[in-house]
Amino acid sequence: GRDDKEALATGGPGAEWYVRATNMLYSFWAQSDTPSYKWYAEQFEKGKAGAEVNVEQMVDDSILCIGGPERCAQIAGHFRDQGVDQLIFLVQHGPTKHEAILDSLRRFGEEVIPQFKNEA
């Protein structure tokens, strides 16, 4: 989005949908006695404490990269400062409209990536 408010309104519902869908998937695996699903059971148990999905908090914690160009650059910079040199984004999920996804990718390429061009 052009700013944090617009970006949260556009991308927030899709991010929330994805987190809830993932939690539901873990819940099925968590009920299995199969040893290979143990990790999923542990993740599900950890997630129960935070069953409410708070997209804004996840953005504040740099778990999600949703925001205007400056906010997204701040989040990307957070990972750069930890030595990360590549980010992979999941951008197409839930109710997010295709046109909004394309606009987000274009905006990220035009307004966020150039802020890091001298670091490559």
Short mmCIF file of C-alpha atoms in Angstrom, two decimals:
data_model
loop_
_atom_site.label_atom_id
_atom_site.label_comp_id
_atom_site.label_asym_id
_atom_site.label_seq_id
_atom_site.Cartn_x
_atom_site.Cartn_y
_atom_site.Cartn_z
CA GLY A 1 0.00 0.00 0.00
CA ARG A 2 0.91 3.65 -0.22
CA ASP A 3 1.08 3.76 3.57
CA ASP A 4 0.87 1.41 6.54
CA LYS A 5 -2.88 1.87 7.02
CA GLU A 6 -3.73 1.04 3.39
CA ALA A 7 -1.31 -1.90 3.36
CA LEU A 8 -2.82 -3.40 6.52
CA ALA A 9 -6.33 -2.97 5.15
CA THR A 10 -5.33 -4.68 1.89
CA GLY A 11 -2.90 -7.38 3.07
CA GLY A 12 -3.91 -7.93 6.67
CA PRO A 13 -6.95 -10.15 6.04
CA GLY A 14 -4.94 -12.46 3.75
CA ALA A 15 -2.12 -12.72 6.28
CA GLU A 16 -4.60 -13.49 9.04
CA TRP A 17 -6.25 -16.13 6.84
CA TYR A 18 -2.86 -17.77 6.21
CA VAL A 19 -1.89 -17.85 9.90
CA ARG A 20 -5.25 -19.35 10.88
CA ALA A 21 -5.05 -21.95 8.07
CA THR A 22 -1.55 -22.93 9.15
CA ASN A 23 -2.66 -23.26 12.77
CA MET A 24 -5.55 -25.47 11.67
CA LEU A 25 -3.17 -27.67 9.68
CA TYR A 26 -0.88 -28.04 12.69
CA SER A 27 -3.90 -29.00 14.81
CA PHE A 28 -4.56 -32.06 12.64
CA TRP A 29 -0.94 -33.18 12.76
CA ALA A 30 -0.71 -32.46 16.49
CA GLN A 31 -3.30 -35.18 17.14
CA SER A 32 -1.17 -37.85 15.46
CA ASP A 33 0.96 -40.34 17.37
CA THR A 34 3.33 -40.60 14.41
CA PRO A 35 6.85 -39.63 15.56
CA SER A 36 7.56 -37.64 12.41
CA TYR A 37 4.72 -35.24 13.34
CA LYS A 38 6.17 -34.48 16.78
CA TRP A 39 7.57 -31.10 15.65
CA TYR A 40 4.12 -30.04 14.40
CA ALA A 41 2.55 -31.05 17.70
CA GLU A 42 5.12 -28.94 19.57
CA GLN A 43 4.47 -25.95 17.31
CA PHE A 44 0.73 -26.30 17.78
CA GLU A 45 1.09 -26.37 21.55
CA LYS A 46 3.29 -23.26 21.45
CA GLY A 47 0.74 -21.52 19.25
CA LYS A 48 -2.22 -22.23 21.51
CA ALA A 49 -1.11 -19.46 23.86
CA GLY A 50 -1.35 -16.97 21.00
CA ALA A 51 -4.49 -18.33 19.36
CA GLU A 52 -5.65 -14.81 18.58
CA VAL A 53 -4.05 -13.57 15.39
CA ASN A 54 -2.79 -9.99 15.76
CA VAL A 55 -1.48 -8.93 12.34
CA GLU A 56 -0.32 -5.52 13.55
CA GLN A 57 1.74 -7.11 16.33
CA MET A 58 3.22 -9.60 13.86
CA VAL A 59 4.26 -6.66 11.66
CA ASP A 60 5.73 -4.85 14.68
CA ASP A 61 7.70 -8.02 15.47
CA SER A 62 8.92 -8.26 11.83
CA ILE A 63 7.15 -11.60 11.39
CA LEU A 64 5.08 -10.14 8.56
CA CYS A 65 6.23 -7.54 6.04
CA ILE A 66 3.08 -5.47 5.53
CA GLY A 67 3.19 -1.71 5.29
CA GLY A 68 4.05 1.28 3.22
CA PRO A 69 7.45 1.48 1.53
CA GLU A 70 9.26 2.88 4.59
CA ARG A 71 7.84 0.23 6.92
CA CYS A 72 8.73 -2.57 4.50
CA ALA A 73 12.26 -1.18 4.14
CA GLN A 74 12.54 -1.09 7.93
CA ILE A 75 11.49 -4.75 8.17
CA ALA A 76 13.86 -5.79 5.36
CA GLY A 77 16.62 -3.83 7.11
CA HIS A 78 15.91 -5.73 10.32
CA PHE A 79 16.77 -8.98 8.55
CA ARG A 80 19.75 -7.44 6.72
CA ASP A 81 21.16 -6.39 10.08
CA GLN A 82 21.02 -10.03 11.16
CA GLY A 83 23.02 -11.17 8.12
CA VAL A 84 20.11 -12.25 5.93
CA ASP A 85 20.81 -11.54 2.26
CA GLN A 86 17.66 -12.97 0.67
CA LEU A 87 13.99 -12.70 1.57
CA ILE A 88 11.23 -14.90 0.21
CA PHE A 89 7.71 -13.54 0.54
CA LEU A 90 4.42 -15.40 0.41
CA VAL A 91 2.18 -12.83 -1.25
CA GLN A 92 -0.82 -14.64 -2.70
CA HIS A 93 -3.12 -16.06 -0.06
CA GLY A 94 -6.60 -15.79 1.34
CA PRO A 95 -8.94 -13.09 0.08
CA THR A 96 -6.23 -10.76 -1.28
CA LYS A 97 -7.17 -9.66 -4.80
CA HIS A 98 -4.76 -10.42 -7.64
CA GLU A 99 -4.58 -6.76 -8.68
CA ALA A 100 -3.60 -5.76 -5.13
CA ILE A 101 -0.86 -8.39 -5.12
CA LEU A 102 0.53 -7.11 -8.42
CA ASP A 103 0.43 -3.53 -7.13
CA SER A 104 2.23 -4.59 -3.96
CA LEU A 105 4.98 -6.37 -5.89
CA ARG A 106 5.40 -3.42 -8.24
CA ARG A 107 5.54 -0.96 -5.36
CA PHE A 108 8.06 -3.13 -3.48
CA GLY A 109 10.27 -3.31 -6.57
CA GLU A 110 10.07 0.41 -7.27
CA GLU A 111 10.08 1.87 -3.76
CA VAL A 112 11.70 -0.61 -1.35
CA ILE A 113 14.37 -2.55 -3.24
CA PRO A 114 16.13 0.62 -4.50
CA GLN A 115 16.78 1.58 -0.87
CA PHE A 116 19.13 -1.42 -0.70
CA LYS A 117 20.75 -1.18 -4.15
CA ASN A 118 24.14 0.02 -2.85
CA GLU A 119 24.38 -2.97 -0.53
CA ALA A 120 24.41 -5.68 -3.20
#
